[in-house]
Coordinates of C-alpha atoms and ligand atoms in Angstrom, one line a residue:
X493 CA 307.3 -48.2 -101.5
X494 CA 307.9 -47.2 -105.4
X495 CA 311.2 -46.3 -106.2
X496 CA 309.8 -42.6 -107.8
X497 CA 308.1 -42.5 -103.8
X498 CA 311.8 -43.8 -102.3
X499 CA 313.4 -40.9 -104.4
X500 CA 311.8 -38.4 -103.3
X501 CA 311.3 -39.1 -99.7
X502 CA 315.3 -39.0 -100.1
X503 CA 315.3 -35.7 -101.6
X504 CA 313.3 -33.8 -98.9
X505 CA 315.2 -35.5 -96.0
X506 CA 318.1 -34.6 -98.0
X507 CA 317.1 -31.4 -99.0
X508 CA 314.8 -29.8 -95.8
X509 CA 316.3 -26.4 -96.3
X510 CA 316.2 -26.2 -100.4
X511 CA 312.3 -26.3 -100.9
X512 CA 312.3 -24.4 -104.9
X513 CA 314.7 -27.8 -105.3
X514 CA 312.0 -30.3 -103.7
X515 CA 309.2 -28.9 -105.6
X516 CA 311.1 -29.3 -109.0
X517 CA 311.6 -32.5 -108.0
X518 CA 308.6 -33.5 -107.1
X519 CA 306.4 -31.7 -110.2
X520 CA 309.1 -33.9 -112.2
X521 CA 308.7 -37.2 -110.4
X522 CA 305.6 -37.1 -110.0
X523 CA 304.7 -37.1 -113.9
X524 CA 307.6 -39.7 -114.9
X525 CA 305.4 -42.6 -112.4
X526 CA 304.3 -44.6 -114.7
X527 CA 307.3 -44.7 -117.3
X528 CA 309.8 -45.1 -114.2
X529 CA 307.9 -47.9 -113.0
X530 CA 307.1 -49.9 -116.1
X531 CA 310.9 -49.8 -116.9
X532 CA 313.2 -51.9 -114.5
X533 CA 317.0 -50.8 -116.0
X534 CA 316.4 -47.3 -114.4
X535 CA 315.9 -48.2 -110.5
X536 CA 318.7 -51.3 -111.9
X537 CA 321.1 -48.6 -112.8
X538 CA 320.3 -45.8 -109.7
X539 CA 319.3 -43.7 -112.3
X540 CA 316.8 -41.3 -110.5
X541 CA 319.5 -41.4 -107.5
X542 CA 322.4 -39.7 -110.1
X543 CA 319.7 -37.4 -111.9
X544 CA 318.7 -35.3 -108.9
X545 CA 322.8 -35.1 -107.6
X546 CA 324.2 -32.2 -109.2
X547 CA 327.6 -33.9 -111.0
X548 CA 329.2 -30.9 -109.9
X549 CA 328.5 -27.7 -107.8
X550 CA 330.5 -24.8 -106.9
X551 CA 330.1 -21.9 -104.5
X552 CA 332.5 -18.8 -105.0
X553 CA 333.4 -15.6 -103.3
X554 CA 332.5 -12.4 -105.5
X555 CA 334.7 -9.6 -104.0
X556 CA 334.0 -6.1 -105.8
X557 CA 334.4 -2.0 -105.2
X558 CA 331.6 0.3 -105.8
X559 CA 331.9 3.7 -106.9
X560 CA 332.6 5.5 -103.3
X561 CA 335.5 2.7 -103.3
X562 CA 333.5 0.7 -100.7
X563 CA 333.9 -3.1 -100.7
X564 CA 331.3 -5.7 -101.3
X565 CA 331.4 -9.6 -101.2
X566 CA 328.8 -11.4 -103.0
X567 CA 328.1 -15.3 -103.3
X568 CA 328.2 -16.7 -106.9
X569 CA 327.3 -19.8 -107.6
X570 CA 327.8 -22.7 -110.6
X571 CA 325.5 -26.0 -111.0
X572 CA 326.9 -27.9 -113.3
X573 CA 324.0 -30.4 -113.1
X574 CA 324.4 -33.1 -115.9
X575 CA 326.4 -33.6 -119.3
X576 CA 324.6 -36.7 -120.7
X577 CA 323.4 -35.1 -124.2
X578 CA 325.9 -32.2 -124.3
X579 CA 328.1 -29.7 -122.5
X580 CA 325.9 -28.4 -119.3
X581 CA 324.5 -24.7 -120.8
X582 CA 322.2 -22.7 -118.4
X583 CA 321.7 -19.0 -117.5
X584 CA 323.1 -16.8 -115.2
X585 CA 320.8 -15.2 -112.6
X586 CA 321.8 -12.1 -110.6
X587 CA 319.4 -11.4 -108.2
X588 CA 319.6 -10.5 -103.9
X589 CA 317.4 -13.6 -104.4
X590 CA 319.2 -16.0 -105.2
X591 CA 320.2 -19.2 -103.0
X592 CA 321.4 -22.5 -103.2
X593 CA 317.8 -23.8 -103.4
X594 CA 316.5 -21.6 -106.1
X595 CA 319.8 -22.1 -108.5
X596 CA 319.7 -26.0 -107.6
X597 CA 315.9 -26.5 -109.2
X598 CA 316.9 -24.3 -112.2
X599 CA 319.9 -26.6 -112.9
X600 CA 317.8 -29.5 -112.6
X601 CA 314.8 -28.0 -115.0
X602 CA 317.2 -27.1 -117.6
X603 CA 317.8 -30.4 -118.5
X604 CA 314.8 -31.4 -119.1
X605 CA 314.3 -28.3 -121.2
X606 CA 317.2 -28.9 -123.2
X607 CA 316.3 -32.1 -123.6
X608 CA 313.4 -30.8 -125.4
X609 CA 315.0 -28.6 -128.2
X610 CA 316.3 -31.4 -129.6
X611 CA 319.9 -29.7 -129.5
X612 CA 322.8 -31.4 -127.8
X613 CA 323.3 -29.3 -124.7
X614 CA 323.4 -30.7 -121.0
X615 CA 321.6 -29.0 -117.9
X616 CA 323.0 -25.6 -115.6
X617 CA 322.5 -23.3 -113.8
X618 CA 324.2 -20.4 -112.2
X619 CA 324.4 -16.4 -110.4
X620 CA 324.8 -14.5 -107.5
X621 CA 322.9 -12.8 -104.8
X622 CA 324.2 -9.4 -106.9
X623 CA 321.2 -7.0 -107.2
X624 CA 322.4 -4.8 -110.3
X625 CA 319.0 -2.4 -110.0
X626 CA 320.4 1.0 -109.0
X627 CA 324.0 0.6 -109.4
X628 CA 326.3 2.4 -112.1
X629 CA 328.0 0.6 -115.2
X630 CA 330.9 0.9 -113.8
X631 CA 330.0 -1.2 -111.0
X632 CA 328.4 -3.7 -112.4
X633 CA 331.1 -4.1 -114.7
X634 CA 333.6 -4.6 -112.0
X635 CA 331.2 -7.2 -110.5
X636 CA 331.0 -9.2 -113.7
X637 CA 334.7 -8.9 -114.1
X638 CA 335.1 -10.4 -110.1
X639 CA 332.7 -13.0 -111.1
X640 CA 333.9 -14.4 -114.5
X641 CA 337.9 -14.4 -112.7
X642 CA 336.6 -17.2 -110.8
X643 CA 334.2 -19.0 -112.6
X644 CA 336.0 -18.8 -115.7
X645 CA 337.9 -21.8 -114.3
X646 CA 334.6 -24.0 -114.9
X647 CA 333.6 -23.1 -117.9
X648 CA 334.5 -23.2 -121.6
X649 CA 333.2 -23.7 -125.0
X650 CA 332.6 -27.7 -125.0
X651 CA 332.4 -27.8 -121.1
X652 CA 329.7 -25.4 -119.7
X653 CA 328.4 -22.3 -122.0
X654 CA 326.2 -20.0 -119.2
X655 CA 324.0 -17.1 -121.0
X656 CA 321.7 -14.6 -119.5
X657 CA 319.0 -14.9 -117.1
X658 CA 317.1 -12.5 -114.8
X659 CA 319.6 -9.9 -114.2
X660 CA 322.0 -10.8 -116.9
X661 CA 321.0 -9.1 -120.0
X662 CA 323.5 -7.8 -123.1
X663 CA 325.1 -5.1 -120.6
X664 CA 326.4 -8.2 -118.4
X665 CA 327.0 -10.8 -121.0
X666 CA 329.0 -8.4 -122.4
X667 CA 331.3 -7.6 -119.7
X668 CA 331.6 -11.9 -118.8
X669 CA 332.7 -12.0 -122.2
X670 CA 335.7 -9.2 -122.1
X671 CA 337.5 -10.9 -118.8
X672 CA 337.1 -14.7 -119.6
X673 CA 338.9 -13.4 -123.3
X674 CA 341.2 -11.5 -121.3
X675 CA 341.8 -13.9 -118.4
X676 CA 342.1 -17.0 -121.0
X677 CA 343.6 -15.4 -124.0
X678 CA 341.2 -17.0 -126.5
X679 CA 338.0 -16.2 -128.1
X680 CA 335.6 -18.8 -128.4
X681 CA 331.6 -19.2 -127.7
X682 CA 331.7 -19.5 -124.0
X683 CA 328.8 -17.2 -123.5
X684 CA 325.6 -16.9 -125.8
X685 CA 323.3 -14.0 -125.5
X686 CA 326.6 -12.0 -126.9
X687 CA 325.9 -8.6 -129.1
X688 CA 325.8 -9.1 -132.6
X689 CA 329.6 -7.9 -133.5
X690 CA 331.3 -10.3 -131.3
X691 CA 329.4 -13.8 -131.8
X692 CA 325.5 -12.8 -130.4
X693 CA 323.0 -14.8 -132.9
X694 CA 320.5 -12.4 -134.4
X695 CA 316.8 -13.3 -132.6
X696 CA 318.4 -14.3 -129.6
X697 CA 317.0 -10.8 -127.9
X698 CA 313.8 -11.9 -128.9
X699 CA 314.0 -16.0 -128.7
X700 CA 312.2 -16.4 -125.3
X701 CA 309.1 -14.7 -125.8
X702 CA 308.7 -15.0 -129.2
X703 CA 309.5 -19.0 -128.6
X704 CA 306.6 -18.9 -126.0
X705 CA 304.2 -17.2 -128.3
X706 CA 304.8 -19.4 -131.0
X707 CA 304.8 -22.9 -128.7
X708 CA 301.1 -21.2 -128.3
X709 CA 300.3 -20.6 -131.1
X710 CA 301.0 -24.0 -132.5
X711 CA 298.7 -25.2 -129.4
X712 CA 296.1 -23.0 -130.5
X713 CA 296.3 -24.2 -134.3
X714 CA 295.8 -27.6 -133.1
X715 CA 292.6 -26.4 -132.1
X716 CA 291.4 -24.4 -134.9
X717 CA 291.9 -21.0 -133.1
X718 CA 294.3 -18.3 -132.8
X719 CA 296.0 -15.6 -131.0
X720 CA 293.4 -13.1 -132.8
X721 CA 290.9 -11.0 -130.7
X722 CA 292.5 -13.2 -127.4
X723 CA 292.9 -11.0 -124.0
X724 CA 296.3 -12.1 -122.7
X725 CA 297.5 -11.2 -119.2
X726 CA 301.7 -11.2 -118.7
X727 CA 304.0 -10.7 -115.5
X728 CA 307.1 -9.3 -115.7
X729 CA 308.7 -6.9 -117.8
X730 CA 312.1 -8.4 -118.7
X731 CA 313.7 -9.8 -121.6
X732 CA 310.8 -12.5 -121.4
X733 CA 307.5 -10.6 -120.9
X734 CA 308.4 -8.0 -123.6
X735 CA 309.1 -10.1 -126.7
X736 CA 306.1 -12.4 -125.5
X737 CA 303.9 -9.1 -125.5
X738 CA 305.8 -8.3 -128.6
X739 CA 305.0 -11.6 -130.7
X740 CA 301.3 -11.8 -128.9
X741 CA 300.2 -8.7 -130.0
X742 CA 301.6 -9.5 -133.8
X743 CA 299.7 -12.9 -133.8
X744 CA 296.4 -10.7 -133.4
X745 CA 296.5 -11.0 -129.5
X746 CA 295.9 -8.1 -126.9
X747 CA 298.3 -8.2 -123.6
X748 CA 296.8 -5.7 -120.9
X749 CA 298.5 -6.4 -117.9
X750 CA 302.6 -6.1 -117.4
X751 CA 304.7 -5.6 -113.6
X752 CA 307.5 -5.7 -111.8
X753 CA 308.6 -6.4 -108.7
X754 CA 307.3 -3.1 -107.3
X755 CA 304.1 -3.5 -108.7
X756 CA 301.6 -4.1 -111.7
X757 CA 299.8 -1.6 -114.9
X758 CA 296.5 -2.8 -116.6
X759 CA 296.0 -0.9 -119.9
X760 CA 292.7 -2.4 -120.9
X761 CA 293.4 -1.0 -124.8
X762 CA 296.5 -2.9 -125.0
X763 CA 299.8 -2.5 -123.5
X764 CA 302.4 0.4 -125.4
X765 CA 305.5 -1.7 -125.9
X766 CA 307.1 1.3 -127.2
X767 CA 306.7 2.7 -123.6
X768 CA 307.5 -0.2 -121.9
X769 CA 311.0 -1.0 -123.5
X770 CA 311.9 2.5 -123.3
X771 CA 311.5 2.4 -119.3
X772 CA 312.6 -1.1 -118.8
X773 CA 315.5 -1.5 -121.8
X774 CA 316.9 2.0 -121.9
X775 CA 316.0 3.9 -118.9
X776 CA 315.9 0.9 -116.2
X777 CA 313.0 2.8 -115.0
X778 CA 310.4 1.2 -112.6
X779 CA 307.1 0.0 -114.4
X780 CA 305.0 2.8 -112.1
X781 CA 306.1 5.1 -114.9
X782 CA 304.0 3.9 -117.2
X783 CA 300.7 5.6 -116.3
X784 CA 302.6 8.8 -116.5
X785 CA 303.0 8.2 -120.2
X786 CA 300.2 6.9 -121.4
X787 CA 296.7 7.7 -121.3
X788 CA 293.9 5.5 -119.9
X789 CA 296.2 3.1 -117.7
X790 CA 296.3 2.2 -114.1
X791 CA 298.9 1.1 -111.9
X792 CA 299.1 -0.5 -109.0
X793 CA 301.6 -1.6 -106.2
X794 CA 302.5 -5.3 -105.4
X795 CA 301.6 -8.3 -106.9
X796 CA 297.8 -8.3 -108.7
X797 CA 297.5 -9.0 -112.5
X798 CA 295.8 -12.2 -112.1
X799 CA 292.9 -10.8 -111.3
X800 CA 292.5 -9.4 -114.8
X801 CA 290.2 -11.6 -116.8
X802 CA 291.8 -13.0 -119.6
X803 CA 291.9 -15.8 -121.8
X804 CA 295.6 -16.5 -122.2
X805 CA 297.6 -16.3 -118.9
X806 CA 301.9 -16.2 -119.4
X807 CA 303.9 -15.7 -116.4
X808 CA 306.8 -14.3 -117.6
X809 CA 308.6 -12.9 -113.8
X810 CA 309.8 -15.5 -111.7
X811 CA 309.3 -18.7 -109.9
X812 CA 306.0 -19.1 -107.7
X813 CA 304.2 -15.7 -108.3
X814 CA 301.0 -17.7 -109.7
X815 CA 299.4 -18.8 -106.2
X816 CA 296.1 -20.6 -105.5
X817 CA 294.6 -17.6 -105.4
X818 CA 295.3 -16.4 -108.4
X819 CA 294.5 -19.6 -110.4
X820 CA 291.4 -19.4 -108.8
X821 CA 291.0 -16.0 -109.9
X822 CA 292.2 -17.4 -113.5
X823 CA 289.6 -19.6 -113.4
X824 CA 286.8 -18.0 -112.1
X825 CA 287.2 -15.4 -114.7
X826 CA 287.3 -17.6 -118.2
X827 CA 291.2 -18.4 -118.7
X828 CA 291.7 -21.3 -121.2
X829 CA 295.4 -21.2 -121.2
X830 CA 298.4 -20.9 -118.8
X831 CA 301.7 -21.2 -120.6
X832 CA 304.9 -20.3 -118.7
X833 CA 307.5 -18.0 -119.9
X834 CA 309.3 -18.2 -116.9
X835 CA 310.9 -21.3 -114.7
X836 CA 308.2 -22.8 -112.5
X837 CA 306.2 -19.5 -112.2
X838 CA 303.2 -21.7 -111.0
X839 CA 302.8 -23.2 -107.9
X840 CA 302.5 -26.6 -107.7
X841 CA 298.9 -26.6 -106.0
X842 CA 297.8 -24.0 -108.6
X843 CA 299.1 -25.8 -111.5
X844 CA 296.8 -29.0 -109.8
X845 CA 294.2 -26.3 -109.1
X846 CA 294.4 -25.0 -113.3
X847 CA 293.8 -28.4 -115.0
X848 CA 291.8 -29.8 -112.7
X849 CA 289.4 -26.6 -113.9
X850 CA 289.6 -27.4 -117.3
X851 CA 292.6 -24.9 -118.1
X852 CA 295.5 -26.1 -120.3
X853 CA 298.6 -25.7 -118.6
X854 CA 302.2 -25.9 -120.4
X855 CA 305.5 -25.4 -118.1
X856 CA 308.2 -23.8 -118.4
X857 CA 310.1 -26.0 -119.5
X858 CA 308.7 -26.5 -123.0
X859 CA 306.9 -23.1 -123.5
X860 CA 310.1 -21.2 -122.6
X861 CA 312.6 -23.0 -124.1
X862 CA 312.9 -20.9 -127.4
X863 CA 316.0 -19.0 -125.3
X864 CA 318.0 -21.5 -124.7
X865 CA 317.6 -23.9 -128.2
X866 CA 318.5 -20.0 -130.1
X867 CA 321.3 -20.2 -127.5
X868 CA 322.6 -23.5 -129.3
X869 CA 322.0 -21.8 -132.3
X870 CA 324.2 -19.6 -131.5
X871 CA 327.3 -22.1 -130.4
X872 CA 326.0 -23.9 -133.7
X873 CA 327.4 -20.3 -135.6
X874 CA 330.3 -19.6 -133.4
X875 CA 331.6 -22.9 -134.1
X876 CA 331.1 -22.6 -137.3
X877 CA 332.5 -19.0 -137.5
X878 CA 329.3 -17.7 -139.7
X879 CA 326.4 -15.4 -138.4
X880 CA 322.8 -16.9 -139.8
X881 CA 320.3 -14.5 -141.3
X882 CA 317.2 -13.2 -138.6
X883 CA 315.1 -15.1 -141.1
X884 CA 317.1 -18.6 -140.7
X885 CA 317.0 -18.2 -136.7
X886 CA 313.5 -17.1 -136.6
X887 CA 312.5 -20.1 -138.6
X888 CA 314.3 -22.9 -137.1
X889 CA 313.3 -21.4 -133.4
X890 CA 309.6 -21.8 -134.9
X891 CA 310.6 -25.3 -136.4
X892 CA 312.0 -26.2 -132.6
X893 CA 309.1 -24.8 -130.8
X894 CA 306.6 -26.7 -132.7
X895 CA 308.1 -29.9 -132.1
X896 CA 308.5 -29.4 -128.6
X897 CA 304.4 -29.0 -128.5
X898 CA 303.8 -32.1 -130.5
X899 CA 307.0 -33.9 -128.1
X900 CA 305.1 -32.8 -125.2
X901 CA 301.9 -33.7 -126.5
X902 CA 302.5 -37.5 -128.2
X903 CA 304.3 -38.2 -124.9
X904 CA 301.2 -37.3 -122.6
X905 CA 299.1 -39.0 -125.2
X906 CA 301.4 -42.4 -124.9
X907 CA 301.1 -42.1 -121.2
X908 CA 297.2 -42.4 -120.9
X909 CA 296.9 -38.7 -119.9
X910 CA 296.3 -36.8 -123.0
X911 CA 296.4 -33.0 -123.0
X912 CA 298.4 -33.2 -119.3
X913 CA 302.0 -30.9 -121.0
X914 CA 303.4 -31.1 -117.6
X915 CA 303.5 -34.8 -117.6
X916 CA 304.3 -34.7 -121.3
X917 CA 307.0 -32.4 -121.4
X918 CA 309.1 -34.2 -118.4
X919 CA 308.6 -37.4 -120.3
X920 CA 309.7 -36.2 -123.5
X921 CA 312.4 -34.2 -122.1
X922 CA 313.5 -37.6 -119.5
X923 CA 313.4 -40.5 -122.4
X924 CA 316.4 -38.8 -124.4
X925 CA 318.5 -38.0 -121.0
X926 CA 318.1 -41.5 -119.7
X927 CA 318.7 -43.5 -122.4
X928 CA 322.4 -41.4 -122.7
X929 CA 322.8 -42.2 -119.0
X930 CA 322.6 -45.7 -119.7
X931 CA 324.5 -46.1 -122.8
X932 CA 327.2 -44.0 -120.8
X933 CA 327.3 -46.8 -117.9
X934 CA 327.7 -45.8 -114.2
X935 CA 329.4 -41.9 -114.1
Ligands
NDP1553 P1 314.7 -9.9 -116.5 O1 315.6 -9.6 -115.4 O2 314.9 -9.4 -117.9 O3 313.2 -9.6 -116.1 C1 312.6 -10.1 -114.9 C2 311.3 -9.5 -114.7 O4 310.6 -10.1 -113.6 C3 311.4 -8.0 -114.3 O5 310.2 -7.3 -114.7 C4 311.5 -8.1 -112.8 O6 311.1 -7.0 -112.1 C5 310.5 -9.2 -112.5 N1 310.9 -10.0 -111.3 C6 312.1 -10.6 -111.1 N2 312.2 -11.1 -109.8 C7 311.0 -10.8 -109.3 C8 310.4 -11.1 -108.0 N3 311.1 -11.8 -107.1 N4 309.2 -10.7 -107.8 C9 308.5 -10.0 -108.7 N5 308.9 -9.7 -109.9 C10 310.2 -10.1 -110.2 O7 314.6 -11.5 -116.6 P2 314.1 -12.5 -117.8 O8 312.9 -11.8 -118.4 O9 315.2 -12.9 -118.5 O10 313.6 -13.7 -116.9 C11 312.2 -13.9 -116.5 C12 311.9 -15.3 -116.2 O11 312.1 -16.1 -117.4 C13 312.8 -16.0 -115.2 O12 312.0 -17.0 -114.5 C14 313.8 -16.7 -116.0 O13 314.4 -17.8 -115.3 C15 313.0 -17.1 -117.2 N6 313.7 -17.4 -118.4 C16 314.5 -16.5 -119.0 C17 315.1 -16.8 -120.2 C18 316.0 -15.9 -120.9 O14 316.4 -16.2 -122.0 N7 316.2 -14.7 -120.4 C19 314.9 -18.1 -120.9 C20 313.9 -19.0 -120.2 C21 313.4 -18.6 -119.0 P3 312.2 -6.0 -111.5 O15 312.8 -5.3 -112.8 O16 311.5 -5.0 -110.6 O17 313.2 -6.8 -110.8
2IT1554 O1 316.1 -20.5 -118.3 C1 316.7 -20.5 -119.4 O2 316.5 -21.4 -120.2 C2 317.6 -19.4 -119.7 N1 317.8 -18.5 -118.8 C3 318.4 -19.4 -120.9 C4 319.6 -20.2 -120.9 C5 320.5 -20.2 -122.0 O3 321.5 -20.9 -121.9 O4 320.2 -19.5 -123.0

């Protein structure tokens, strides 16, 4: 048996109950086959074995009080997955959700991902089963306040810097921030996704989608073509899916599907971000809203927008909510691209199902990863103690995102499967980890 086969057969007898984790794993694997194999210091030096164990993992108790003075415990979570290239850095998910499983394979794509931006940060991944829709400030700033006493512990400025996630926006970030100050006495860049006066990077709001939109762009100019006149369908309507829709609809691009997880709009004249960020960033409204406020729009409940035509595809809401059926929808219906704005939104049979058909498909873990290289950015200016201009961040995220397309796409060229960014992209993000973990001897 090959040793990528022996790895894996380990993981799902190790893992039966952790199947987001297997599936990471396995989409990974799967592409590295050929440079694993034609390299003998890796199996020499167990060096798949130590990638997929998380160096360190820890499970807390989040005790908290709502309003009525009722108590709540929560389970948070921290994956501190590896520190080869840099201090682990990863988001912060708080969603009823999350599990052990699902925080696991983000920890482990993040590496690969911040492989990728070229910046020196190391791989992980954290949250809580916390659902913050429908409760007040107050409570979910006693939550964050419950959740940073403990885990501020683990964490620190050259150690483990956690950021935002789905969830975890400026409102939470912001209330981490106060108690790890408070419990630790000292202000440094533990968090990134920080407001502007204390430490945020300018463009970090915006560093996801925008990133996304210009790692397709880039793709596109490779091609001769453009954004302009394209019909692009998004999910979500977070952080992610509202500067992509932003940054597409600049580039010349019309987005005409947005959701959330009650349901989905299609606005075939082009979605109203104004609208949109007013319901989602101010009022935390639900996205049903929408058709009450603007003309020509329809809505409808559960999940749908794939069966839009279009010929850009971004899922931009969370893992595995593009299915068979929707690629084959996707395909069926003319798309040419599916880039990922979120982690491993595509299953793995419809990301076979997608190129197979002639679609290009780029995951996650390159097309997204404009959030977390404007994150390092920003521990790049708070060790630094200066704030860059919008202009400077902008660019350099550009700069990053561009590379990462041409990474992802020399490294699928060198492997004999040109075009295939899944296989590129874990190669390109692999080489740079692995050849740390070697220099760095058995740990
Ligand atoms: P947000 O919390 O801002 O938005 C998430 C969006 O997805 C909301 O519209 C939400 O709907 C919807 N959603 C969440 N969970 C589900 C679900 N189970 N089913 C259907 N819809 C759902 O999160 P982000 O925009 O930050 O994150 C979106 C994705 O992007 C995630 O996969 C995240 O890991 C990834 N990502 C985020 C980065 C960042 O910098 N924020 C960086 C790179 C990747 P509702 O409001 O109803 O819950
Ligand atoms: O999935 C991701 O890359 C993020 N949620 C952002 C992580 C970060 O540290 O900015």
């Amino acid at each position: 048996m090959s040793y990528v086969d022996d790895i894996l057969n380990r993981v799902k007898q190790e893992s039966p109950e952790e199947p987001e984790f297997v599936q990471a794993v396995t989409e990974v694997l799967d592409s590295l086959r050929n440079v694993i194999e034609s390299d003998p210091r890796y199996k020499e030096a167990a060096l798949l074995e130590r990638l997929v164990e998380p160096e360190r993992s820890v499970i807390f108790r989040v005790p908290w009080v709502d309003d009525k003075g009722d108590v709540h415990v929560n389970r948070g979570y921290r994956f501190q997955f590896n520190s080869a290239i840099g201090p682990y850095k990863g988001g912060l998910r708080f969603h009823p959700s999350v599990n052990l499983s699902i925080i696991k394979f983000l920890g482990f794509e993040q590496i690969f991902k911040n492989s990728l931006t070229t910046l020196p940060m190391g791989g992980g991944k954290g949250g809580a089963n916390f659902d913050p829709k429908g409760k007040s400030d107050s409570e979910v700033m006693r939550f964050c306040q419950s959740f940073m006493t403990e885990l501020q512990r683990h964490i620190g400025s050259d150690t483990d810097v956690p950021a935002g996630d789905i969830g975890v926006g400026g409102r939470e970030i912001g209330y981490l921030f106060g108690q790890y100050k408070r419990l630790r006495n000292e202000w440094t860049g533990v968090l990134t996704g920080k407001g502007i006066p204390y430490g945020g990077s300018l463009a970090r709001t915006e560093a996801t989608g925008y990133g996304l939109s210009y790692f397709t762009e880039e793709l596109l100019a490779c091609r001769n073509d453009s954004y302009e006149g394209k019909v692009v369908d998004i999910s979500g309507a977070g952080n992610v899916a509202i500067y992509a829709a932003e940054k597409v609809t600049e580039l010349g691009g019309k987005v005409v599907t947005m959701s959330d997880s009650s349901g989905w709009i299609y606005d075939p004249n082009g979605v109203n971000l104004e609208v949109i960020k007013q319901l989602k960033e101010v009022e935390r409204a639900r996205i049903s809203e929408y058709v009450n406020r603007v003309k020509g729009a329809e809505y409808h409940e559960g999940r749908g927008v794939w069966v839009i035509p279009c010929d850009i595809a971004h899922p931009c809401a969370t893992q595995n909510e593009l299915r068979i059926e929707d690629a084959k929808n996707l395909v069926a219906n003319g798309c040419k691209i599916v880039a990922e704005g979120a982690n491993m939104p595509t299953t793995y049979d419809a990301t076979k199902y997608l190129m197979d058909n002639g679609v290009i498909f780029v995951p996650g873990k390159a097309s997204n990863a404009g959030g977390v290289a404007t994150s390092g950015l920003e521990m790049s200016q708070n060790s630094e103690r200066l704030s860059w201009s919008v202009d400077e961040v902008d660019n350099r995220l550009k700069g990053i995102m561009k590379e990462i397309y041409h990474a992802a796409d020399d490294a699928a060229a060198e492997n004999g499967t040109p075009g295939n960014y899944m296989v590129g992209a874990n190669i390109a993000g692999f080489k740079k980890v692995a050849e740390a973990m070697l220099a760095q001897g058995v740990c």
